[in-house]
Amino acid sequence: MLFSSIEFLYYFLPIVIALYFIVPARGKNLVLLVMSLVFYGWGEPRFLLLMAVQVLSGWVFGLLIEKYRGTAASRAMLIAALAVGLGGLGYFKYADFFVSNVNGLFGAAIPLPRVALPIGISFYTFQILSYDIDLYRGKTELQRSLLNFAAYVTLFPQLIAGPIVRYADVARELSGREHSVKKFAEGARRFVVGLGKKVLIANVLGELADVCRTSTEKSVLLAWLYIIAYAFHIYFDFSGYSDMAVGLGKIFGFEFLENFDYPYISKSITEFWRRWHKSLSSWFRDYVYIPLGGNRVKPTRHVFNILVVWFLTGFWHGAGWNFIAWGGYFAALLLIEKFVLGKVLERLPAFASHIYLAVLVLFGWALFDAPSIPEALRRIGMMFGSGASSLYGASSLYYLRSYAIPLALAIVGSTPLITRLARALEKRAERIITVLEPLAVAALLVVITAYLVDGSFNPFIYFRF
Amino acid sequence: MGKKLRHILTLSVFVAALGGFFILNRAVRTPDTLEAERRQPAAFPRLTAQTLLSGDFMRGFEDFAADSFAFRDGFRSIRAFTVLEVFRQSDKSGLYRDALVGAGKLAPVAESEVRRTAGKLATLAAALGEMNVYVSVIPDKSAYAGREYPGFDIEMSRRILEEALPDARYIDITAALDAGSYYKTDLHWDQSTLEAAVTALGDEMGFLDSASDGASMFERHTAGEFYGVYKGQLALPMPPDTMIYLTSAITENAVTRYLDDKTLEWTAGEIYDLEAFAGRDPYDIFLRGAQALITMENPEAETARELYLFRDSFSSSLAPLLLPHYAKITLIDLRYVDFRVLPSLIELSPNADALFLYSSQILGAPDILKIG
């Protein structure tokens, strides 16, 4: 089920909220678990069993890690937990990729297993692993309740599109959490803002990217229009989903960590990755990079560690060489910034740094979105005239005019400007905000509902994650 | 106090909206037909273990939830207003509102698709043997819009059709049409404006001499005001179109027969089905709308010429205007009948005229034509 759907907004969510606040505190996790299973089963009924197996194994291995703490068996249990979690992820996400590459490399003809990818498997696998690893490291306590553990893993606000909520971050809230009018209202506002970002900006610019991608016009302007639209589409889609997750979490008493921090205002790739999909970056940092030695090793080993992390980051996003290349591309840029450009970038004027960041990130999105590396290179080439038949054409001019306001909104919305204005207004004109906020929430809900009822373009971009 | 009040108000708005529509969607009865969209709403899906496991129930419920949403038409209008007036986008999912041609739909057509259609038409032309084959394209109304919309390149289609059909004569009717030739709320052209198009066709096909006073012999009748298909899709207020149809002694006395494509029986009928005006698509008054095969015979014809009109819905309103110039016109819609079964349904006269007259939408959808 998508957050940006009528069935979620006007059927599922009212029922969950009503049930959740009717039942006493001890029943709230059960309500969340049952309704999360309904939420997941709505789109993927056949994968409920797989998720149940992964949840159960993560929890049982947790019990065993704790039982054998201080012995080699505890480590063996952690390795087993990793094997089951990553094994499931590897099979369901990467089996076809591996077989097709083996076939290509050795001229074999092994039939493709044609395994369907369960939605959200990358997110919930990493959440389960975070629990078992942190438990082994002594950084979190054992969760004896299977109900609470299952409620954590399956928690519908962050189940299919993140952020990756670590068990340690919500362990206390799973046992008991505070609910208040303030938290509910803040959560509702955040959810509606996130939904607005998804439906009114991400989907609209996704439609533009789609039109440009399939257009028969081969012009430089169309190539730029496509990649800029795609860059804003993916940002507003992903950060919108994270806002909705954080908002829904608040409504139900949880405090999830922020996942995005205006990444497009960054002045370097290093800064960009501190602001983009923070929950994934910090997961790889804490569970891969630092265990490998991080930066406290010889330079060659340090480079190796960075390459491993970015290979995994790319591969996590999808089973395809373009995703691996995308990870490798950012690894290369980060290494260049770390060892060569660091000082230079600091001295650059702000506008030059922003342009540097924007162009490199756009190239990255071309790699990310393309079905293959040659196609990505073709698209990047077109941005500079290679393969283009003109600078612009009737279609590109039409779509540039048509999407000028959504693009302008996206540019402004990807900076902290609106948040700062809202905060300033809150300080100086509290009475206005008192009326304005609920009105804005109501107006946004009306317009969002109108878009959903009318069946506008509404893609789910995380099906490959 | 201010913050607390704000939180209470925000929470109230959110809960009232979600809860309110949860109740309203159950309380407000879904209409039997979504009039504006000319379709029936999705029904509540069957709930069984099989439909649950296969996901069919969920997919069906998603359609049902959207179609049965309270005040659906109002919400669709809000979206259209937001897209076209607030965001100032030029179109809403391809639908635009133009000062000259009214509501329209972007109709980009890929050259490769036109080539495929042309290939199919070449096969058709070859099968027609000695007939005099003519080909023409009905431009989409966007060609006459007040601003440039990405769409159909009629010159490209002409070039491709002339290459693929070297023995056919291409007839350009673009200059015979203008923005006023089309209904403002529909994709079709207005029969009462087609005199110049008939002349353009007649000039090339050589039929104008065979009828003494051409299109001027027709009498205008008003069926009434109506909204075309784009009005409902666009979901914004627009003035209605007026449906005018043309009759003459020839159309009154014509013998028109329709093939029932289920029973394969021919039934006699009128050229204008005025009862259809009150139906789902008022344009169906012209030759009963979608029909696989129709024959129109002109008992008063001063010629023995026959015409095979390979066509789409546009020709339903054009064909009555061609009737004075032919003894018999056979309208063949290859979307509904396969060319290979035609010989079993009609006898093709070897020396007749054949006109391939298709709109840009059909040229861009080669798979829709059942030719071999």
PDB file of N, CA and C in Angstrom, chain A residues 347-431:
ATOM      1  N   ARG A 347      38.033  26.936  -0.716  1.00  0.00           N
ATOM      2  CA  ARG A 347      38.357  28.304  -1.138  1.00  0.00           C
ATOM      3  C   ARG A 347      37.447  28.803  -2.261  1.00  0.00           C
ATOM      4  N   LEU A 348      36.691  27.892  -2.843  1.00  0.00           N
ATOM      5  CA  LEU A 348      35.826  28.292  -3.968  1.00  0.00           C
ATOM      6  C   LEU A 348      34.707  29.205  -3.493  1.00  0.00           C
ATOM      7  N   PRO A 349      34.287  30.165  -4.331  1.00  0.00           N
ATOM      8  CA  PRO A 349      33.102  30.939  -3.968  1.00  0.00           C
ATOM      9  C   PRO A 349      31.887  30.005  -3.878  1.00  0.00           C
ATOM     10  N   ALA A 350      30.923  30.393  -3.048  1.00  0.00           N
ATOM     11  CA  ALA A 350      29.782  29.505  -2.774  1.00  0.00           C
ATOM     12  C   ALA A 350      29.070  29.078  -4.055  1.00  0.00           C
ATOM     13  N   PHE A 351      28.854  30.047  -4.976  1.00  0.00           N
ATOM     14  CA  PHE A 351      28.077  29.694  -6.178  1.00  0.00           C
ATOM     15  C   PHE A 351      28.817  28.645  -7.015  1.00  0.00           C
ATOM     16  N   ALA A 352      30.154  28.749  -7.039  1.00  0.00           N
ATOM     17  CA  ALA A 352      30.938  27.784  -7.826  1.00  0.00           C
ATOM     18  C   ALA A 352      30.844  26.389  -7.189  1.00  0.00           C
ATOM     19  N   SER A 353      30.888  26.363  -5.843  1.00  0.00           N
ATOM     20  CA  SER A 353      30.772  25.070  -5.156  1.00  0.00           C
ATOM     21  C   SER A 353      29.415  24.439  -5.427  1.00  0.00           C
ATOM     22  N   HIS A 354      28.374  25.284  -5.412  1.00  0.00           N
ATOM     23  CA  HIS A 354      27.026  24.751  -5.658  1.00  0.00           C
ATOM     24  C   HIS A 354      26.906  24.191  -7.070  1.00  0.00           C
ATOM     25  N   ILE A 355      27.497  24.906  -8.033  1.00  0.00           N
ATOM     26  CA  ILE A 355      27.438  24.425  -9.421  1.00  0.00           C
ATOM     27  C   ILE A 355      28.209  23.104  -9.548  1.00  0.00           C
ATOM     28  N   TYR A 356      29.384  23.077  -8.919  1.00  0.00           N
ATOM     29  CA  TYR A 356      30.203  21.851  -8.909  1.00  0.00           C
ATOM     30  C   TYR A 356      29.379  20.672  -8.393  1.00  0.00           C
ATOM     31  N   LEU A 357      28.715  20.898  -7.249  1.00  0.00           N
ATOM     32  CA  LEU A 357      27.916  19.828  -6.627  1.00  0.00           C
ATOM     33  C   LEU A 357      26.760  19.428  -7.541  1.00  0.00           C
ATOM     34  N   ALA A 358      26.070  20.458  -8.059  1.00  0.00           N
ATOM     35  CA  ALA A 358      24.863  20.181  -8.848  1.00  0.00           C
ATOM     36  C   ALA A 358      25.198  19.342 -10.082  1.00  0.00           C
ATOM     37  N   VAL A 359      26.234  19.741 -10.791  1.00  0.00           N
ATOM     38  CA  VAL A 359      26.581  19.030 -12.036  1.00  0.00           C
ATOM     39  C   VAL A 359      26.983  17.583 -11.741  1.00  0.00           C
ATOM     40  N   LEU A 360      27.805  17.399 -10.699  1.00  0.00           N
ATOM     41  CA  LEU A 360      28.255  16.036 -10.397  1.00  0.00           C
ATOM     42  C   LEU A 360      27.115  15.155  -9.905  1.00  0.00           C
ATOM     43  N   VAL A 361      26.223  15.748  -9.132  1.00  0.00           N
ATOM     44  CA  VAL A 361      25.086  14.957  -8.644  1.00  0.00           C
ATOM     45  C   VAL A 361      24.158  14.596  -9.807  1.00  0.00           C
ATOM     46  N   LEU A 362      23.987  15.523 -10.735  1.00  0.00           N
ATOM     47  CA  LEU A 362      23.126  15.237 -11.899  1.00  0.00           C
ATOM     48  C   LEU A 362      23.703  14.088 -12.727  1.00  0.00           C
ATOM     49  N   PHE A 363      25.020  14.088 -12.914  1.00  0.00           N
ATOM     50  CA  PHE A 363      25.639  12.962 -13.630  1.00  0.00           C
ATOM     51  C   PHE A 363      25.337  11.657 -12.883  1.00  0.00           C
ATOM     52  N   GLY A 364      25.418  11.751 -11.568  1.00  0.00           N
ATOM     53  CA  GLY A 364      25.139  10.566 -10.748  1.00  0.00           C
ATOM     54  C   GLY A 364      23.725  10.059 -10.970  1.00  0.00           C
ATOM     55  N   TRP A 365      22.762  10.979 -11.032  1.00  0.00           N
ATOM     56  CA  TRP A 365      21.377  10.547 -11.241  1.00  0.00           C
ATOM     57  C   TRP A 365      21.175   9.949 -12.626  1.00  0.00           C
ATOM     58  N   ALA A 366      21.958  10.433 -13.592  1.00  0.00           N
ATOM     59  CA  ALA A 366      21.858   9.841 -14.937  1.00  0.00           C
ATOM     60  C   ALA A 366      22.274   8.367 -14.879  1.00  0.00           C
ATOM     61  N   LEU A 367      23.334   8.094 -14.108  1.00  0.00           N
ATOM     62  CA  LEU A 367      23.774   6.701 -13.933  1.00  0.00           C
ATOM     63  C   LEU A 367      22.721   5.886 -13.196  1.00  0.00           C
ATOM     64  N   PHE A 368      22.136   6.503 -12.188  1.00  0.00           N
ATOM     65  CA  PHE A 368      21.180   5.820 -11.318  1.00  0.00           C
ATOM     66  C   PHE A 368      19.915   5.428 -12.075  1.00  0.00           C
ATOM     67  N   ASP A 369      19.438   6.341 -12.907  1.00  0.00           N
ATOM     68  CA  ASP A 369      18.137   6.134 -13.545  1.00  0.00           C
ATOM     69  C   ASP A 369      18.210   5.321 -14.832  1.00  0.00           C
ATOM     70  N   ALA A 370      19.392   5.251 -15.409  1.00  0.00           N
ATOM     71  CA  ALA A 370      19.489   4.600 -16.724  1.00  0.00           C
ATOM     72  C   ALA A 370      19.394   3.076 -16.588  1.00  0.00           C
ATOM     73  N   PRO A 371      18.845   2.413 -17.609  1.00  0.00           N
ATOM     74  CA  PRO A 371      18.762   0.952 -17.548  1.00  0.00           C
ATOM     75  C   PRO A 371      20.127   0.275 -17.722  1.00  0.00           C
ATOM     76  N   SER A 372      21.102   1.019 -18.251  1.00  0.00           N
ATOM     77  CA  SER A 372      22.439   0.440 -18.441  1.00  0.00           C
ATOM     78  C   SER A 372      23.464   1.564 -18.448  1.00  0.00           C
ATOM     79  N   ILE A 373      24.727   1.183 -18.299  1.00  0.00           N
ATOM     80  CA  ILE A 373      25.776   2.199 -18.268  1.00  0.00           C
ATOM     81  C   ILE A 373      25.906   2.914 -19.628  1.00  0.00           C
ATOM     82  N   PRO A 374      25.902   2.189 -20.762  1.00  0.00           N
ATOM     83  CA  PRO A 374      25.977   2.909 -22.049  1.00  0.00           C
ATOM     84  C   PRO A 374      24.829   3.914 -22.221  1.00  0.00           C
ATOM     85  N   GLU A 375      23.635   3.552 -21.767  1.00  0.00           N
ATOM     86  CA  GLU A 375      22.512   4.467 -21.885  1.00  0.00           C
ATOM     87  C   GLU A 375      22.732   5.706 -21.008  1.00  0.00           C
ATOM     88  N   ALA A 376      23.305   5.474 -19.826  1.00  0.00           N
ATOM     89  CA  ALA A 376      23.602   6.614 -18.948  1.00  0.00           C
ATOM     90  C   ALA A 376      24.595   7.552 -19.618  1.00  0.00           C
ATOM     91  N   LEU A 377      25.627   6.963 -20.225  1.00  0.00           N
ATOM     92  CA  LEU A 377      26.646   7.789 -20.896  1.00  0.00           C
ATOM     93  C   LEU A 377      26.034   8.525 -22.081  1.00  0.00           C
ATOM     94  N   ARG A 378      25.108   7.858 -22.773  1.00  0.00           N
ATOM     95  CA  ARG A 378      24.430   8.524 -23.897  1.00  0.00           C
ATOM     96  C   ARG A 378      23.642   9.732 -23.397  1.00  0.00           C
ATOM     97  N   ARG A 379      22.950   9.551 -22.271  1.00  0.00           N
ATOM     98  CA  ARG A 379      22.152  10.652 -21.729  1.00  0.00           C
ATOM     99  C   ARG A 379      23.035  11.807 -21.269  1.00  0.00           C
ATOM    100  N   ILE A 380      24.168  11.452 -20.632  1.00  0.00           N
ATOM    101  CA  ILE A 380      25.088  12.508 -20.187  1.00  0.00           C
ATOM    102  C   ILE A 380      25.687  13.217 -21.406  1.00  0.00           C
ATOM    103  N   GLY A 381      26.027  12.429 -22.416  1.00  0.00           N
ATOM    104  CA  GLY A 381      26.573  13.016 -23.647  1.00  0.00           C
ATOM    105  C   GLY A 381      25.601  13.990 -24.287  1.00  0.00           C
ATOM    106  N   MET A 382      24.341  13.620 -24.293  1.00  0.00           N
ATOM    107  CA  MET A 382      23.309  14.468 -24.883  1.00  0.00           C
ATOM    108  C   MET A 382      23.243  15.831 -24.176  1.00  0.00           C
ATOM    109  N   MET A 383      23.552  15.836 -22.879  1.00  0.00           N
ATOM    110  CA  MET A 383      23.529  17.104 -22.132  1.00  0.00           C
ATOM    111  C   MET A 383      24.561  18.080 -22.685  1.00  0.00           C
ATOM    112  N   PHE A 384      25.571  17.536 -23.339  1.00  0.00           N
ATOM    113  CA  PHE A 384      26.620  18.403 -23.895  1.00  0.00           C
ATOM    114  C   PHE A 384      26.629  18.371 -25.422  1.00  0.00           C
ATOM    115  N   GLY A 385      25.529  17.904 -25.984  1.00  0.00           N
ATOM    116  CA  GLY A 385      25.384  17.988 -27.430  1.00  0.00           C
ATOM    117  C   GLY A 385      25.726  16.733 -28.193  1.00  0.00           C
ATOM    118  N   SER A 386      26.331  15.751 -27.514  1.00  0.00           N
ATOM    119  CA  SER A 386      26.699  14.538 -28.232  1.00  0.00           C
ATOM    120  C   SER A 386      25.436  13.719 -28.555  1.00  0.00           C
ATOM    121  N   GLY A 387      25.199  13.524 -29.834  1.00  0.00           N
ATOM    122  CA  GLY A 387      24.006  12.777 -30.244  1.00  0.00           C
ATOM    123  C   GLY A 387      22.772  13.637 -30.335  1.00  0.00           C
ATOM    124  N   ALA A 388      22.899  14.908 -29.992  1.00  0.00           N
ATOM    125  CA  ALA A 388      21.726  15.802 -30.053  1.00  0.00           C
ATOM    126  C   ALA A 388      21.595  16.358 -31.458  1.00  0.00           C
ATOM    127  N   SER A 389      20.353  16.554 -31.898  1.00  0.00           N
ATOM    128  CA  SER A 389      20.160  17.125 -33.225  1.00  0.00           C
ATOM    129  C   SER A 389      19.951  18.639 -33.159  1.00  0.00           C
ATOM    130  N   SER A 390      19.724  19.159 -31.955  1.00  0.00           N
ATOM    131  CA  SER A 390      19.552  20.616 -31.830  1.00  0.00           C
ATOM    132  C   SER A 390      19.775  21.023 -30.375  1.00  0.00           C
ATOM    133  N   LEU A 391      19.881  22.335 -30.172  1.00  0.00           N
ATOM    134  CA  LEU A 391      20.022  22.848 -28.804  1.00  0.00           C
ATOM    135  C   LEU A 391      18.703  22.720 -28.068  1.00  0.00           C
ATOM    136  N   TYR A 392      17.635  22.999 -28.763  1.00  0.00           N
ATOM    137  CA  TYR A 392      16.297  22.872 -28.175  1.00  0.00           C
ATOM    138  C   TYR A 392      15.319  22.594 -29.292  1.00  0.00           C
ATOM    139  N   GLY A 393      14.131  22.185 -28.900  1.00  0.00           N
ATOM    140  CA  GLY A 393      13.108  21.902 -29.901  1.00  0.00           C
ATOM    141  C   GLY A 393      11.745  22.307 -29.375  1.00  0.00           C
ATOM    142  N   ALA A 394      10.722  22.041 -30.151  1.00  0.00           N
ATOM    143  CA  ALA A 394       9.369  22.451 -29.761  1.00  0.00           C
ATOM    144  C   ALA A 394       8.956  21.781 -28.450  1.00  0.00           C
ATOM    145  N   SER A 395       9.280  20.495 -28.305  1.00  0.00           N
ATOM    146  CA  SER A 395       8.875  19.768 -27.097  1.00  0.00           C
ATOM    147  C   SER A 395       9.573  20.320 -25.865  1.00  0.00           C
ATOM    148  N   SER A 396      10.896  20.494 -25.959  1.00  0.00           N
ATOM    149  CA  SER A 396      11.632  20.943 -24.768  1.00  0.00           C
ATOM    150  C   SER A 396      11.169  22.331 -24.341  1.00  0.00           C
ATOM    151  N   LEU A 397      10.916  23.216 -25.312  1.00  0.00           N
ATOM    152  CA  LEU A 397      10.436  24.562 -24.964  1.00  0.00           C
ATOM    153  C   LEU A 397       9.045  24.490 -24.333  1.00  0.00           C
ATOM    154  N   TYR A 398       8.212  23.620 -24.899  1.00  0.00           N
ATOM    155  CA  TYR A 398       6.859  23.468 -24.361  1.00  0.00           C
ATOM    156  C   TYR A 398       6.920  22.991 -22.906  1.00  0.00           C
ATOM    157  N   TYR A 399       7.709  21.950 -22.660  1.00  0.00           N
ATOM    158  CA  TYR A 399       7.735  21.382 -21.307  1.00  0.00           C
ATOM    159  C   TYR A 399       8.459  22.301 -20.324  1.00  0.00           C
ATOM    160  N   LEU A 400       9.438  23.041 -20.805  1.00  0.00           N
ATOM    161  CA  LEU A 400      10.107  24.006 -19.914  1.00  0.00           C
ATOM    162  C   LEU A 400       9.101  25.054 -19.439  1.00  0.00           C
ATOM    163  N   ARG A 401       8.301  25.564 -20.385  1.00  0.00           N
ATOM    164  CA  ARG A 401       7.266  26.550 -20.024  1.00  0.00           C
ATOM    165  C   ARG A 401       6.225  25.912 -19.116  1.00  0.00           C
ATOM    166  N   SER A 402       5.812  24.715 -19.480  1.00  0.00           N
ATOM    167  CA  SER A 402       4.720  24.071 -18.763  1.00  0.00           C
ATOM    168  C   SER A 402       5.089  23.756 -17.312  1.00  0.00           C
ATOM    169  N   TYR A 403       6.335  23.401 -17.085  1.00  0.00           N
ATOM    170  CA  TYR A 403       6.735  22.978 -15.744  1.00  0.00           C
ATOM    171  C   TYR A 403       7.563  24.034 -15.016  1.00  0.00           C
ATOM    172  N   ALA A 404       7.505  25.268 -15.489  1.00  0.00           N
ATOM    173  CA  ALA A 404       8.343  26.312 -14.887  1.00  0.00           C
ATOM    174  C   ALA A 404       8.015  26.507 -13.405  1.00  0.00           C
ATOM    175  N   ILE A 405       6.726  26.560 -13.072  1.00  0.00           N
ATOM    176  CA  ILE A 405       6.364  26.804 -11.669  1.00  0.00           C
ATOM    177  C   ILE A 405       6.679  25.597 -10.781  1.00  0.00           C
ATOM    178  N   PRO A 406       6.302  24.373 -11.180  1.00  0.00           N
ATOM    179  CA  PRO A 406       6.724  23.224 -10.350  1.00  0.00           C
ATOM    180  C   PRO A 406       8.245  23.154 -10.168  1.00  0.00           C
ATOM    181  N   LEU A 407       9.000  23.481 -11.218  1.00  0.00           N
ATOM    182  CA  LEU A 407      10.463  23.455 -11.089  1.00  0.00           C
ATOM    183  C   LEU A 407      10.938  24.532 -10.118  1.00  0.00           C
ATOM    184  N   ALA A 408      10.342  25.727 -10.225  1.00  0.00           N
ATOM    185  CA  ALA A 408      10.719  26.809  -9.312  1.00  0.00           C
ATOM    186  C   ALA A 408      10.374  26.426  -7.870  1.00  0.00           C
ATOM    187  N   LEU A 409       9.205  25.823  -7.689  1.00  0.00           N
ATOM    188  CA  LEU A 409       8.813  25.370  -6.343  1.00  0.00           C
ATOM    189  C   LEU A 409       9.804  24.343  -5.808  1.00  0.00           C
ATOM    190  N   ALA A 410      10.242  23.454  -6.698  1.00  0.00           N
ATOM    191  CA  ALA A 410      11.183  22.411  -6.288  1.00  0.00           C
ATOM    192  C   ALA A 410      12.520  23.026  -5.878  1.00  0.00           C
ATOM    193  N   ILE A 411      12.957  24.029  -6.638  1.00  0.00           N
ATOM    194  CA  ILE A 411      14.241  24.674  -6.307  1.00  0.00           C
ATOM    195  C   ILE A 411      14.140  25.324  -4.928  1.00  0.00           C
ATOM    196  N   VAL A 412      13.070  26.094  -4.719  1.00  0.00           N
ATOM    197  CA  VAL A 412      12.897  26.763  -3.424  1.00  0.00           C
ATOM    198  C   VAL A 412      12.703  25.723  -2.317  1.00  0.00           C
ATOM    199  N   GLY A 413      11.906  24.698  -2.608  1.00  0.00           N
ATOM    200  CA  GLY A 413      11.595  23.686  -1.601  1.00  0.00           C
ATOM    201  C   GLY A 413      12.774  22.816  -1.220  1.00  0.00           C
ATOM    202  N   SER A 414      13.803  22.802  -2.030  1.00  0.00           N
ATOM    203  CA  SER A 414      14.967  21.985  -1.676  1.00  0.00           C
ATOM    204  C   SER A 414      15.985  22.778  -0.863  1.00  0.00           C
ATOM    205  N   THR A 415      15.630  24.006  -0.523  1.00  0.00           N
ATOM    206  CA  THR A 415      16.466  24.813   0.380  1.00  0.00           C
ATOM    207  C   THR A 415      15.703  24.988   1.695  1.00  0.00           C
ATOM    208  N   PRO A 416      16.399  25.431   2.734  1.00  0.00           N
ATOM    209  CA  PRO A 416      15.699  25.603   4.026  1.00  0.00           C
ATOM    210  C   PRO A 416      14.858  26.878   4.088  1.00  0.00           C
ATOM    211  N   LEU A 417      14.706  27.576   2.969  1.00  0.00           N
ATOM    212  CA  LEU A 417      14.064  28.889   2.975  1.00  0.00           C
ATOM    213  C   LEU A 417      12.657  28.860   3.592  1.00  0.00           C
ATOM    214  N   ILE A 418      11.841  27.921   3.157  1.00  0.00           N
ATOM    215  CA  ILE A 418      10.445  27.889   3.627  1.00  0.00           C
ATOM    216  C   ILE A 418      10.401  27.559   5.123  1.00  0.00           C
ATOM    217  N   THR A 419      11.246  26.626   5.550  1.00  0.00           N
ATOM    218  CA  THR A 419      11.295  26.282   6.974  1.00  0.00           C
ATOM    219  C   THR A 419      11.713  27.491   7.802  1.00  0.00           C
ATOM    220  N   ARG A 420      12.707  28.222   7.303  1.00  0.00           N
ATOM    221  CA  ARG A 420      13.173  29.406   8.041  1.00  0.00           C
ATOM    222  C   ARG A 420      12.083  30.464   8.108  1.00  0.00           C
ATOM    223  N   LEU A 421      11.389  30.657   6.988  1.00  0.00           N
ATOM    224  CA  LEU A 421      10.296  31.638   6.968  1.00  0.00           C
ATOM    225  C   LEU A 421       9.205  31.248   7.967  1.00  0.00           C
ATOM    226  N   ALA A 422       8.872  29.965   7.991  1.00  0.00           N
ATOM    227  CA  ALA A 422       7.825  29.490   8.904  1.00  0.00           C
ATOM    228  C   ALA A 422       8.245  29.707  10.350  1.00  0.00           C
ATOM    229  N   ARG A 423       9.524  29.447  10.637  1.00  0.00           N
ATOM    230  CA  ARG A 423      10.009  29.637  12.013  1.00  0.00           C
ATOM    231  C   ARG A 423       9.996  31.113  12.397  1.00  0.00           C
ATOM    232  N   ALA A 424      10.419  31.953  11.461  1.00  0.00           N
ATOM    233  CA  ALA A 424      10.420  33.393  11.736  1.00  0.00           C
ATOM    234  C   ALA A 424       9.000  33.882  11.989  1.00  0.00           C
ATOM    235  N   LEU A 425       8.085  33.391  11.180  1.00  0.00           N
ATOM    236  CA  LEU A 425       6.691  33.793  11.335  1.00  0.00           C
ATOM    237  C   LEU A 425       6.139  33.303  12.676  1.00  0.00           C
ATOM    238  N   GLU A 426       6.570  32.126  13.060  1.00  0.00           N
ATOM    239  CA  GLU A 426       6.111  31.540  14.323  1.00  0.00           C
ATOM    240  C   GLU A 426       6.550  32.407  15.503  1.00  0.00           C
ATOM    241  N   LYS A 427       7.772  32.956  15.382  1.00  0.00           N
ATOM    242  CA  LYS A 427       8.282  33.789  16.473  1.00  0.00           C
ATOM    243  C   LYS A 427       7.598  35.147  16.505  1.00  0.00           C
ATOM    244  N   ARG A 428       7.418  35.729  15.318  1.00  0.00           N
ATOM    245  CA  ARG A 428       6.945  37.119  15.276  1.00  0.00           C
ATOM    246  C   ARG A 428       5.429  37.256  15.184  1.00  0.00           C
ATOM    247  N   ALA A 429       4.774  36.233  14.655  1.00  0.00           N
ATOM    248  CA  ALA A 429       3.324  36.366  14.469  1.00  0.00           C
ATOM    249  C   ALA A 429       2.650  35.044  14.832  1.00  0.00           C
ATOM    250  N   GLU A 430       2.711  34.730  16.093  1.00  0.00           N
ATOM    251  CA  GLU A 430       2.213  33.440  16.557  1.00  0.00           C
ATOM    252  C   GLU A 430       0.725  33.258  16.274  1.00  0.00           C
ATOM    253  N   ARG A 431      -0.023  34.367  16.411  1.00  0.00           N
ATOM    254  CA  ARG A 431      -1.471  34.260  16.194  1.00  0.00           C
ATOM    255  C   ARG A 431      -1.791  33.869  14.749  1.00  0.00           C
TER     256      ARG A 431
END
